[in-house]
Short mmCIF file of C-alpha atoms in Angstrom, two decimals:
data_model
loop_
_atom_site.label_atom_id
_atom_site.label_comp_id
_atom_site.label_asym_id
_atom_site.label_seq_id
_atom_site.Cartn_x
_atom_site.Cartn_y
_atom_site.Cartn_z
CA MET D 1 0.00 0.00 0.00
CA ARG D 2 1.52 3.29 -1.12
CA VAL D 3 1.17 6.51 0.91
CA LYS D 4 1.09 10.12 -0.25
CA ILE D 5 1.49 12.91 2.31
CA CYS D 6 -0.10 16.02 0.84
CA GLY D 7 0.13 19.69 1.77
CA ILE D 8 3.88 19.72 2.43
CA THR D 9 5.08 23.30 2.99
CA ASN D 10 8.58 22.97 4.47
CA ILE D 11 11.68 20.80 4.34
CA GLU D 12 11.33 19.52 7.92
CA ASP D 13 7.91 18.00 7.23
CA ALA D 14 9.12 16.59 3.91
CA LYS D 15 12.12 14.86 5.49
CA CYS D 16 9.97 13.52 8.33
CA ALA D 17 7.47 12.03 5.89
CA VAL D 18 10.23 10.41 3.84
CA SER D 19 12.01 9.00 6.90
CA CYS D 20 8.73 7.45 8.09
CA GLY D 21 8.26 5.72 4.74
CA ALA D 22 6.05 7.97 2.59
CA ASP D 23 6.15 7.08 -1.10
CA ALA D 24 5.01 10.46 -2.41
CA LEU D 25 4.71 14.09 -1.29
CA GLY D 26 2.13 16.58 -2.51
CA PHE D 27 2.71 20.31 -2.94
CA VAL D 28 -0.30 22.61 -3.31
CA PHE D 29 -0.09 25.38 -5.93
CA ALA D 30 -3.61 26.69 -5.33
CA GLU D 31 -5.29 29.01 -2.85
CA SER D 32 -5.16 27.12 0.42
CA PRO D 33 -3.63 27.30 3.92
CA ARG D 34 -1.14 24.78 2.49
CA GLU D 35 -0.25 26.76 -0.63
CA VAL D 36 3.48 26.94 -1.35
CA LEU D 37 5.64 29.00 -3.68
CA PRO D 38 7.48 27.25 -6.50
CA THR D 39 10.80 28.51 -5.11
CA THR D 40 10.06 26.82 -1.77
CA VAL D 41 9.12 23.57 -3.47
CA ARG D 42 12.26 23.62 -5.60
CA ASP D 43 14.37 23.96 -2.46
CA ILE D 44 12.52 21.03 -0.88
CA THR D 45 12.65 18.70 -3.89
CA ARG D 46 16.40 19.20 -4.20
CA GLU D 47 16.75 17.56 -0.79
CA LEU D 48 14.56 14.53 -1.50
CA PRO D 49 15.72 11.07 -2.59
CA PRO D 50 14.87 10.23 -6.21
CA MET D 51 12.54 7.35 -5.33
CA VAL D 52 10.09 9.68 -3.57
CA GLN D 53 7.43 10.88 -6.01
CA LYS D 54 6.94 14.65 -6.05
CA ILE D 55 3.42 15.72 -6.98
CA GLY D 56 2.15 19.20 -7.82
CA VAL D 57 -1.50 19.91 -6.95
CA PHE D 58 -3.34 22.42 -9.16
CA VAL D 59 -6.91 23.74 -9.40
CA ASP D 60 -8.05 24.94 -12.85
CA THR D 61 -4.58 26.28 -13.67
CA ASP D 62 -3.56 26.84 -17.29
CA THR D 63 -1.36 24.19 -18.89
CA GLN D 64 1.62 26.44 -19.56
CA THR D 65 1.83 27.47 -15.91
CA ILE D 66 1.57 23.85 -14.78
CA ASN D 67 4.28 22.68 -17.18
CA ASP D 68 6.55 25.57 -16.18
CA ILE D 69 6.15 24.86 -12.45
CA CYS D 70 6.77 21.15 -12.98
CA GLU D 71 10.03 21.86 -14.78
CA PHE D 72 11.14 24.49 -12.26
CA CYS D 73 10.35 22.32 -9.22
CA ASN D 74 11.41 18.99 -10.74
CA LEU D 75 8.00 17.41 -10.12
CA ASP D 76 7.16 13.87 -11.21
CA TRP D 77 3.36 13.98 -11.32
CA VAL D 78 0.53 16.50 -11.73
CA GLN D 79 -2.64 16.27 -9.63
CA LEU D 80 -5.54 18.19 -11.15
CA HIS D 81 -8.74 19.41 -9.53
CA GLY D 82 -11.59 21.40 -11.01
CA SER D 83 -13.83 21.34 -14.07
CA LYS D 84 -10.99 21.72 -16.58
CA ALA D 85 -9.06 18.68 -15.37
CA PRO D 86 -10.13 16.03 -17.92
CA LYS D 87 -9.56 18.39 -20.86
CA ILE D 88 -6.19 19.87 -19.92
CA SER D 89 -4.77 16.53 -18.78
CA LYS D 90 -4.08 15.74 -22.45
CA GLU D 91 -1.84 18.81 -22.79
CA LEU D 92 0.51 18.20 -19.87
CA LYS D 93 4.01 16.73 -19.87
CA ARG D 94 3.75 14.65 -16.70
CA PRO D 95 1.67 11.64 -15.61
CA ILE D 96 -1.72 12.79 -14.32
CA ILE D 97 -3.82 12.24 -11.21
CA ILE D 98 -7.34 13.68 -11.39
CA GLY D 99 -9.23 14.43 -8.19
CA ILE D 100 -12.93 13.58 -8.05
CA ARG D 101 -15.18 14.52 -5.15
CA LEU D 102 -17.80 11.98 -4.15
CA LYS D 103 -21.09 13.80 -3.68
CA ASP D 104 -23.40 11.00 -4.85
CA SER D 105 -23.56 8.20 -7.42
CA GLY D 106 -23.59 10.81 -10.18
CA SER D 107 -20.00 11.65 -9.25
CA ILE D 108 -18.86 8.29 -10.62
CA ALA D 109 -21.28 7.93 -13.54
CA ASP D 110 -18.76 8.66 -16.30
CA LEU D 111 -15.34 7.39 -15.28
CA ASP D 112 -14.32 6.76 -18.90
CA LYS D 113 -13.79 10.49 -19.47
CA TYR D 114 -10.69 10.33 -17.27
CA GLY D 115 -8.97 7.94 -19.67
CA GLU D 116 -5.75 6.45 -18.36
CA CYS D 117 -5.34 9.06 -15.61
CA PHE D 118 -5.06 7.91 -12.02
CA LEU D 119 -8.02 8.97 -9.90
CA LEU D 120 -7.77 10.50 -6.44
CA VAL D 121 -11.12 9.96 -4.74
CA ASP D 122 -11.98 12.58 -2.12
CA SER D 123 -14.89 13.77 -0.01
CA TYR D 124 -17.27 16.41 -1.34
CA HIS D 125 -17.25 19.99 -0.06
CA PRO D 126 -19.15 22.76 -1.90
CA GLN D 127 -16.33 25.30 -1.58
CA LYS D 128 -13.14 23.28 -1.18
CA MET D 129 -11.32 20.91 -3.53
CA GLY D 130 -9.53 19.01 -0.75
CA GLY D 131 -7.91 19.15 2.66
CA THR D 132 -11.28 19.37 4.40
CA GLY D 133 -10.76 16.60 6.95
CA LYS D 134 -14.16 15.20 5.95
CA VAL D 135 -14.31 11.43 5.41
CA ALA D 136 -15.18 10.36 1.87
CA ASP D 137 -18.04 8.00 1.05
CA TRP D 138 -16.17 4.70 1.25
CA ASN D 139 -18.99 2.76 -0.42
CA LEU D 140 -18.81 4.96 -3.52
CA ALA D 141 -15.01 4.92 -3.37
CA ALA D 142 -15.03 1.12 -3.34
CA LYS D 143 -17.16 1.08 -6.49
CA VAL D 144 -14.56 3.21 -8.27
CA ALA D 145 -11.71 1.08 -6.92
CA SER D 146 -13.36 -2.03 -8.35
CA VAL D 147 -12.88 -0.73 -11.91
CA LYS D 148 -9.86 1.60 -11.67
CA PRO D 149 -6.85 1.88 -9.35
CA ILE D 150 -7.50 4.81 -7.03
CA ILE D 151 -5.79 6.95 -4.45
CA LEU D 152 -8.15 7.29 -1.48
CA ALA D 153 -8.24 10.68 0.24
CA GLY D 154 -10.71 12.46 2.48
CA GLY D 155 -10.50 12.62 6.26
CA LEU D 156 -7.99 9.82 6.70
CA ASN D 157 -6.03 9.65 9.95
CA PRO D 158 -4.15 7.07 12.05
CA GLU D 159 -7.41 5.92 13.67
CA ASN D 160 -9.43 5.17 10.53
CA VAL D 161 -6.95 4.39 7.76
CA LEU D 162 -6.91 0.62 8.30
CA GLU D 163 -10.70 0.43 8.13
CA ALA D 164 -10.68 2.62 5.02
CA ILE D 165 -8.14 0.40 3.26
CA SER D 166 -10.06 -2.73 4.20
CA LYS D 167 -13.38 -1.38 2.87
CA VAL D 168 -12.20 0.44 -0.25
CA LYS D 169 -9.10 -1.53 -1.31
CA PRO D 170 -7.35 1.43 -2.95
CA TYR D 171 -4.00 1.42 -4.73
CA ALA D 172 -2.77 4.16 -2.39
CA VAL D 173 -3.92 6.47 0.40
CA ASP D 174 -3.50 10.23 0.66
CA VAL D 175 -3.43 12.18 3.92
CA SER D 176 -3.08 15.88 4.72
CA SER D 177 -5.13 17.30 7.60
CA GLY D 178 -5.11 13.93 9.40
CA VAL D 179 -1.40 14.30 10.19
CA GLU D 180 -1.29 18.03 10.95
CA THR D 181 -0.81 20.20 14.02
CA TYR D 182 -2.57 22.97 12.07
CA PRO D 183 -3.11 23.56 8.32
CA GLY D 184 0.29 23.64 6.66
CA LYS D 185 2.28 22.16 9.56
CA LYS D 186 2.60 18.41 9.92
CA ASP D 187 2.84 16.55 13.22
CA PRO D 188 5.79 14.11 13.18
CA ASP D 189 4.11 11.75 15.65
CA LEU D 190 0.93 11.58 13.58
CA ILE D 191 2.89 10.98 10.38
CA GLU D 192 4.73 8.10 12.03
CA LYS D 193 1.51 6.64 13.47
CA PHE D 194 -0.23 6.90 10.10
CA LEU D 195 2.58 5.18 8.20
CA ASN D 196 2.87 2.47 10.85
CA LYS D 197 -0.86 1.78 10.66
CA VAL D 198 -0.72 1.44 6.88
CA LYS D 199 2.19 -0.98 7.21
CA GLU D 200 -0.03 -3.21 9.36
CA PHE D 201 -2.30 -3.88 6.41
#
């Protein structure tokens, strides 16, 4: 089971996540308490081992900006949120993860439009694209996971991640607020507990 720690804003949190066994780190380039500047991310990625996947998170950003940031920050993957995601995914130079928010069964009615992109399945919030701390609908998530490999996000923490994995059977799990002291600052103890729980599966 692979683990992505999202909302990394500083080198200390990045190194902690890597030392605890995280497979991927997410950097948010959208309006959020966890938003980071490309210069900060470049400084962080220079310190990371090559096997750790570095993922840029964008919300309805134009393709040129995304490609430029990926080159500048040496990112491996692009994670897209927003209505433009399926369309612009074809114009990007990195492998793509598309975030979908599970409001109801209509949210998963047309999975074919995402093509070969990985799907990150998250909880629904009317104003926010992610990082809400709200648990996703695991029944709907499991339906998606039965036909496509998914990354499960949405309100995961050390207490519920094992149950989530057991019910949904995702390819990977994604955590942000569930391992934080406050938005944008990770808690080393919670990161370690989360990774240790996942390793129990």
